[in-house]
Amino acid sequence: MSAGEGARLSDRQRLAWLQLLRSENVGPVTFRQLVNHFGSAETALKMLPELAARGGATRRIVIASLADVERELEEARRLGASFVAVGEPEYPPLMRRMDQPPPLLAMKGDLSVALRPTIALVGARNASLTGIKMARQLAADLGKAGFSVASGLARGIDAAVHQGSLDSGTIAALAGGLDRPYPPENLTLFEEIAERGTVLSEMPFGWVPRARDFPRRNRLVAGLAFGLVVVEAAKRSGSLISARLAGEMGRLVFAVPGSPYDPRAGGTNALLKDGAILVTETDDIVSQIIPLLEKPLPRTESLEEPSPVSAAPPPSDSDRDKITQALGPTPVLTDDIIRHTGLHPSQVLTILLELDLAGRLERHSGSAVSLLPGNI
């Protein structure tokens, strides 16, 4: 489904990809499965209503209008941004290795910054002066060592990280659309990054970030980098979500220790107890990352949209009953569903796709799924 090095989507493909991605109940996993199953985004778009109906949808699924998608593409061009498909040359290389990479990223700025080896730094919004100083210094030193530095444009530590690496190359991942940077007090910083570094988002233009969008943003920050450093974080902090996501992706997790009397260090100290790498100076990070740079990245898939493959007969209503009976509110692995039901993997994936498009399925990390409340 993704691009091989040097390959690009055609304008027609890019339009269809964006239209499919902006349609109801289509996330990164669903998008990938749709394109892989039907061979193209255009064909998948035509099949959405039928699939959702088979999954038990009570109303017709909302498909993004061609006019809305064309307007979004035009808005991106007007702002000097572009939509980069997974695997295209400008797509951040480590993000291709994510379990669920965004099929399209809206990107603006010097896109070469996002192609360099990257380290992420995150931390508390209500940061201490010591934490801000540490974040800014670490970011500056990592830039001098040849790394790009990523963060989430939030107040406090994130802003200090971007300021410290602005001259050497910084990447800001947004929770809203590229035309809706948040928070407002970082607008000038956002504009500086868009001129000298890279800003990126998977959300539509015009999207105002909501609370639940920030964990998605954290996932992008973690996915950009070989390792993620938490400078300051309370015990219940979004930065700890970033650290968990980084660990799930197989990225290194670092933490700066703090006073046990400072609640802003509760989360970082807990990470250290759980095995995070202790950071008191920049070399603590660089010495761990350098060996990773010597390992070649796995090759990515070809861009060419695959021909649709029918490896088994289409699922029957009884097959659908088997799947829905096997599911519940607790996440279960797709492989376990296949073993339990005895159905062909392609049949199981098709039924899960139908349930997803009908708004009845919730996807979890590690290929686990569950039924949403009210659908059991």
XYZ file of C-alpha atoms in Angstrom:
376
model
C 0.000 0.000 0.000
C 2.921 2.316 0.574
C 5.510 3.925 -1.616
C 8.869 2.443 -2.432
C 11.850 4.775 -2.456
C 11.545 7.234 -5.341
C 7.955 6.273 -6.197
C 5.078 8.743 -5.982
C 1.315 8.718 -6.126
C -0.295 10.196 -9.197
C -2.513 13.255 -8.653
C -5.547 11.041 -9.188
C -4.358 8.491 -6.626
C -3.543 11.199 -4.085
C -7.037 12.651 -4.449
C -8.629 9.209 -3.985
C -6.395 8.406 -1.002
C -7.365 11.644 0.717
C -11.059 11.134 -0.036
C -10.955 7.618 1.402
C -9.000 8.734 4.456
C -11.448 11.566 5.182
C -14.480 9.257 4.979
C -16.336 8.098 8.073
C -14.770 5.331 10.192
C -11.660 5.086 7.992
C -8.475 5.214 10.049
C -4.920 4.116 9.157
C -5.574 0.385 9.665
C -8.912 0.407 7.879
C -7.423 2.428 5.032
C -4.577 -0.052 4.563
C -6.903 -3.041 4.605
C -9.320 -1.432 2.164
C -6.618 -0.582 -0.370
C -4.933 -3.963 0.014
C -8.273 -5.785 -0.333
C -9.700 -3.878 -3.303
C -6.502 -2.899 -5.077
C -7.084 0.869 -5.109
C -8.587 3.674 -3.064
C -11.002 4.442 -5.906
C -12.502 0.961 -5.836
C -12.595 0.966 -2.026
C -14.591 4.215 -2.045
C -17.266 2.605 -4.206
C -17.503 -0.373 -1.830
C -17.795 1.558 1.458
C -21.631 1.656 1.615
C -21.966 -2.064 0.914
C -19.284 -3.031 3.447
C -20.767 -0.835 6.184
C -24.234 -2.292 5.542
C -22.881 -5.837 5.837
C -21.300 -4.845 9.141
C -24.673 -3.836 10.544
C -24.616 -0.070 10.042
C -27.972 1.522 10.830
C -27.456 4.387 8.389
C -25.504 5.068 5.219
C -21.823 5.710 5.812
C -20.658 9.272 5.139
C -18.127 9.424 2.298
C -16.037 12.569 2.018
C -17.200 14.624 -0.941
C -14.857 15.164 -3.849
C -15.447 18.923 -3.572
C -14.365 18.976 0.098
C -11.221 16.984 -0.635
C -10.307 19.216 -3.579
C -10.772 22.256 -1.325
C -8.450 20.746 1.248
C -5.795 20.083 -1.387
C -6.133 23.651 -2.616
C -5.856 24.998 0.944
C -2.669 22.989 1.428
C -1.193 24.423 -1.776
C -2.210 27.938 -0.738
C -0.363 27.561 2.571
C 2.705 26.022 0.956
C 2.031 22.546 2.374
C 1.722 19.189 0.662
C 0.240 15.751 1.353
C 2.961 13.115 1.450
C 1.996 9.452 1.139
C 3.570 6.750 3.262
C 6.710 5.548 1.512
C 7.139 8.566 -0.772
C 10.662 10.033 -0.621
C 9.660 12.887 1.713
C 7.804 10.665 4.203
C 9.708 10.397 7.532
C 11.545 7.053 7.279
C 10.995 5.798 10.829
C 7.267 6.489 10.632
C 7.025 3.851 7.907
C 7.983 1.299 10.578
C 5.053 2.218 12.814
C 2.369 -0.415 13.296
C -0.230 1.959 11.836
C 1.553 4.723 9.880
C -0.648 7.592 8.685
C -1.332 6.939 4.973
C -0.978 10.677 4.270
C 0.797 13.414 6.198
C 0.240 17.120 5.662
C 3.758 18.591 5.770
C 5.221 22.063 5.457
C 8.690 23.574 5.671
C 12.090 22.093 4.939
C 11.012 18.479 4.551
C 14.617 17.258 4.497
C 14.730 17.914 8.253
C 12.283 15.032 8.776
C 14.514 12.670 6.766
C 17.475 12.947 9.124
C 17.963 10.716 12.181
C 15.558 12.101 14.761
C 15.254 12.099 18.541
C 12.076 13.216 20.313
C 11.976 15.259 23.508
C 8.764 15.867 25.460
C 7.705 16.969 28.913
C 5.496 18.966 31.223
C 3.495 21.984 30.137
C 3.922 23.585 33.568
C 7.659 22.983 33.452
C 10.151 24.311 35.971
C 12.884 26.727 34.902
C 15.409 23.950 35.451
C 13.421 21.591 33.217
C 13.113 24.215 30.478
C 16.836 24.915 30.623
C 17.642 21.200 30.446
C 15.273 20.620 27.516
C 16.633 23.554 25.543
C 20.247 22.490 26.154
C 19.648 18.842 25.249
C 17.864 19.874 22.038
C 20.660 22.251 21.047
C 23.355 19.668 21.754
C 21.507 16.944 19.816
C 21.220 19.341 16.879
C 24.964 19.969 16.970
C 25.476 16.201 16.982
C 23.588 15.970 13.674
C 20.121 14.937 14.829
C 16.772 16.467 14.063
C 14.699 16.993 17.193
C 10.948 16.365 17.369
C 8.307 17.479 19.839
C 4.624 18.410 20.011
C 4.584 22.254 20.100
C 2.961 22.272 23.557
C 3.715 24.821 26.257
C 6.691 24.332 28.556
C 9.168 21.594 27.677
C 7.991 21.118 24.071
C 8.410 24.824 23.284
C 11.872 24.842 24.872
C 12.839 21.805 22.763
C 11.810 23.528 19.527
C 13.580 26.754 20.517
C 16.778 24.885 21.325
C 16.834 23.035 17.992
C 15.404 25.710 15.710
C 18.776 26.503 14.133
C 19.811 22.868 13.639
C 16.485 21.308 12.574
C 13.290 20.740 14.532
C 10.034 18.915 13.761
C 6.662 19.843 15.263
C 3.808 17.328 15.164
C 0.360 18.910 15.550
C -2.835 17.612 17.116
C -4.987 19.744 14.788
C -4.771 20.790 11.159
C -1.676 22.597 9.907
C -3.745 25.771 9.762
C -4.836 25.373 13.408
C -1.623 25.310 15.482
C -2.124 24.994 19.231
C -1.627 26.600 21.731
C -2.113 30.174 20.441
C 0.909 31.548 22.325
C 3.175 29.279 20.253
C 1.941 30.627 16.911
C 5.122 32.636 16.285
C 7.215 29.570 17.146
C 5.082 27.470 14.789
C 5.696 29.932 11.961
C 9.444 29.858 12.613
C 9.471 26.062 12.523
C 7.428 26.084 9.292
C 10.094 28.302 7.737
C 13.225 26.555 9.010
C 12.157 23.085 10.114
C 9.180 20.797 9.465
C 5.609 20.907 10.728
C 3.327 17.940 10.105
C -0.123 16.603 10.927
C -2.411 13.726 9.982
C -5.541 15.770 10.746
C -7.617 17.650 8.141
C -7.060 21.310 7.426
C -9.428 23.342 9.574
C -9.425 20.732 12.353
C -9.368 22.333 15.815
C -7.650 19.923 18.225
C -9.713 18.221 20.923
C -8.456 16.463 24.061
C -8.544 13.033 22.407
C -6.445 14.258 19.472
C -3.336 14.841 21.595
C -2.552 11.145 22.168
C -2.663 10.749 18.369
C -0.194 13.635 18.137
C 1.983 11.944 20.772
C 2.020 8.824 18.608
C 3.419 10.821 15.706
C 6.136 12.333 17.897
C 7.168 8.878 19.110
C 7.010 7.420 15.608
C 9.377 10.009 14.170
C 12.295 9.133 16.407
C 14.855 6.473 17.253
C 14.355 7.380 20.890
C 12.141 9.547 23.072
C 13.392 11.593 26.032
C 11.027 12.684 28.812
C 12.455 15.735 30.587
C 9.727 16.449 33.154
C 6.394 14.701 33.661
C 3.954 14.168 36.484
C 2.712 10.678 37.293
C -0.433 11.277 35.219
C 0.937 13.000 32.149
C 0.536 12.949 28.380
C 4.306 12.608 28.149
C 4.009 9.182 29.743
C 1.588 8.239 26.958
C 4.309 9.230 24.498
C 6.826 7.103 26.405
C 4.480 4.104 26.409
C 3.830 4.456 22.677
C 7.557 4.758 21.987
C 8.214 1.586 23.968
C 5.469 -0.277 22.096
C 7.115 0.767 18.817
C 10.455 -0.597 19.969
C 12.023 2.839 20.333
C 14.409 3.690 23.160
C 12.887 5.542 26.118
C 14.997 7.990 28.132
C 14.176 10.052 31.222
C 15.796 12.925 33.082
C 15.675 12.356 36.856
C 14.218 14.956 39.179
C 13.691 15.712 42.821
C 11.336 13.304 44.584
C 9.780 16.388 46.180
C 8.783 17.853 42.802
C 5.541 16.336 41.420
C 6.717 17.294 37.923
C 9.414 14.627 38.289
C 7.096 11.876 39.501
C 6.542 10.484 36.031
C 10.164 10.623 34.908
C 11.398 8.978 38.097
C 8.786 6.258 37.640
C 10.015 5.685 34.079
C 13.546 5.236 35.405
C 12.312 2.648 37.889
C 10.646 0.828 34.989
C 13.865 0.662 32.983
C 14.094 3.921 31.030
C 17.635 5.063 30.249
C 18.855 7.727 32.668
C 19.858 11.058 31.121
C 21.996 13.672 32.839
C 23.882 14.810 29.745
C 23.504 14.638 25.964
C 26.016 11.815 25.541
C 23.703 9.533 27.524
C 21.336 9.791 24.562
C 23.795 9.897 21.668
C 25.791 6.871 22.867
C 22.637 4.742 22.786
C 21.335 6.006 19.443
C 24.558 5.844 17.383
C 24.625 2.006 17.233
C 21.048 2.045 15.903
C 22.083 4.234 12.972
C 24.458 1.539 11.764
C 21.573 -0.878 11.191
C 19.792 -0.542 7.824
C 16.096 0.274 7.968
C 13.766 -2.445 6.667
C 12.668 -1.977 3.079
C 9.201 -0.548 2.630
C 6.429 -1.846 0.430
C 6.011 -0.785 -3.175
C 3.762 2.164 -3.948
C 1.843 0.351 -6.659
C -1.639 -0.347 -5.389
C -1.912 -4.155 -5.406
C -4.334 -6.122 -7.485
C -7.288 -7.313 -5.407
C -6.726 -10.824 -4.142
C -9.482 -13.288 -3.350
C -7.790 -15.981 -1.266
C -11.042 -17.469 0.029
C -14.794 -17.360 -0.658
C -16.569 -14.222 0.571
C -17.718 -14.583 4.186
C -21.263 -15.761 4.789
C -23.788 -14.527 7.364
C -22.954 -17.515 9.556
C -19.270 -16.540 9.360
C -20.217 -13.041 10.523
C -22.156 -14.529 13.432
C -19.085 -16.533 14.481
C -16.987 -13.379 14.601
C -19.468 -11.234 16.505
C -20.035 -14.038 19.026
C -16.271 -14.325 19.548
C -15.906 -10.591 20.192
C -16.749 -8.644 23.320
C -15.679 -5.513 25.201
C -12.247 -6.988 26.023
C -9.617 -6.637 23.253
C -8.604 -9.894 21.578
C -5.898 -10.518 18.990
C -6.927 -11.053 15.388
C -4.819 -14.228 15.234
C -6.761 -15.621 18.201
C -10.045 -14.920 16.394
C -8.775 -16.771 13.339
C -7.731 -19.779 15.417
C -10.958 -19.794 17.435
C -13.351 -19.542 14.477
C -11.367 -21.640 11.996
C -12.174 -19.129 9.256
C -9.706 -18.115 6.556
C -7.666 -15.026 7.573
C -9.009 -13.039 4.615
C -12.586 -13.819 5.689
C -11.897 -12.676 9.246
C -10.207 -9.473 8.084
C -13.125 -8.735 5.758
C -15.696 -9.152 8.535
C -13.650 -6.992 10.931
C -13.418 -4.389 8.183
C -17.209 -4.438 7.771
C -17.735 -4.025 11.529
C -15.204 -1.197 11.619
C -16.901 0.723 8.807
C -20.259 0.188 10.502
C -18.887 1.913 13.605
C -19.178 -1.208 15.756
C -15.491 -2.115 16.194
C -12.668 -0.587 18.223
C -9.069 -1.224 17.251
C -6.263 -1.455 19.794
C -2.484 -1.683 19.583
C -0.943 -4.980 18.575
C -3.721 -5.973 16.113
C -6.273 -6.382 18.909
C -9.961 -5.539 18.445
C -13.112 -5.337 20.536
C -16.769 -4.519 20.052
C -17.874 -1.055 21.072
C -20.422 -0.765 23.905
C -23.970 -1.295 22.665
C -22.846 -3.698 19.919
C -22.530 -6.863 21.984
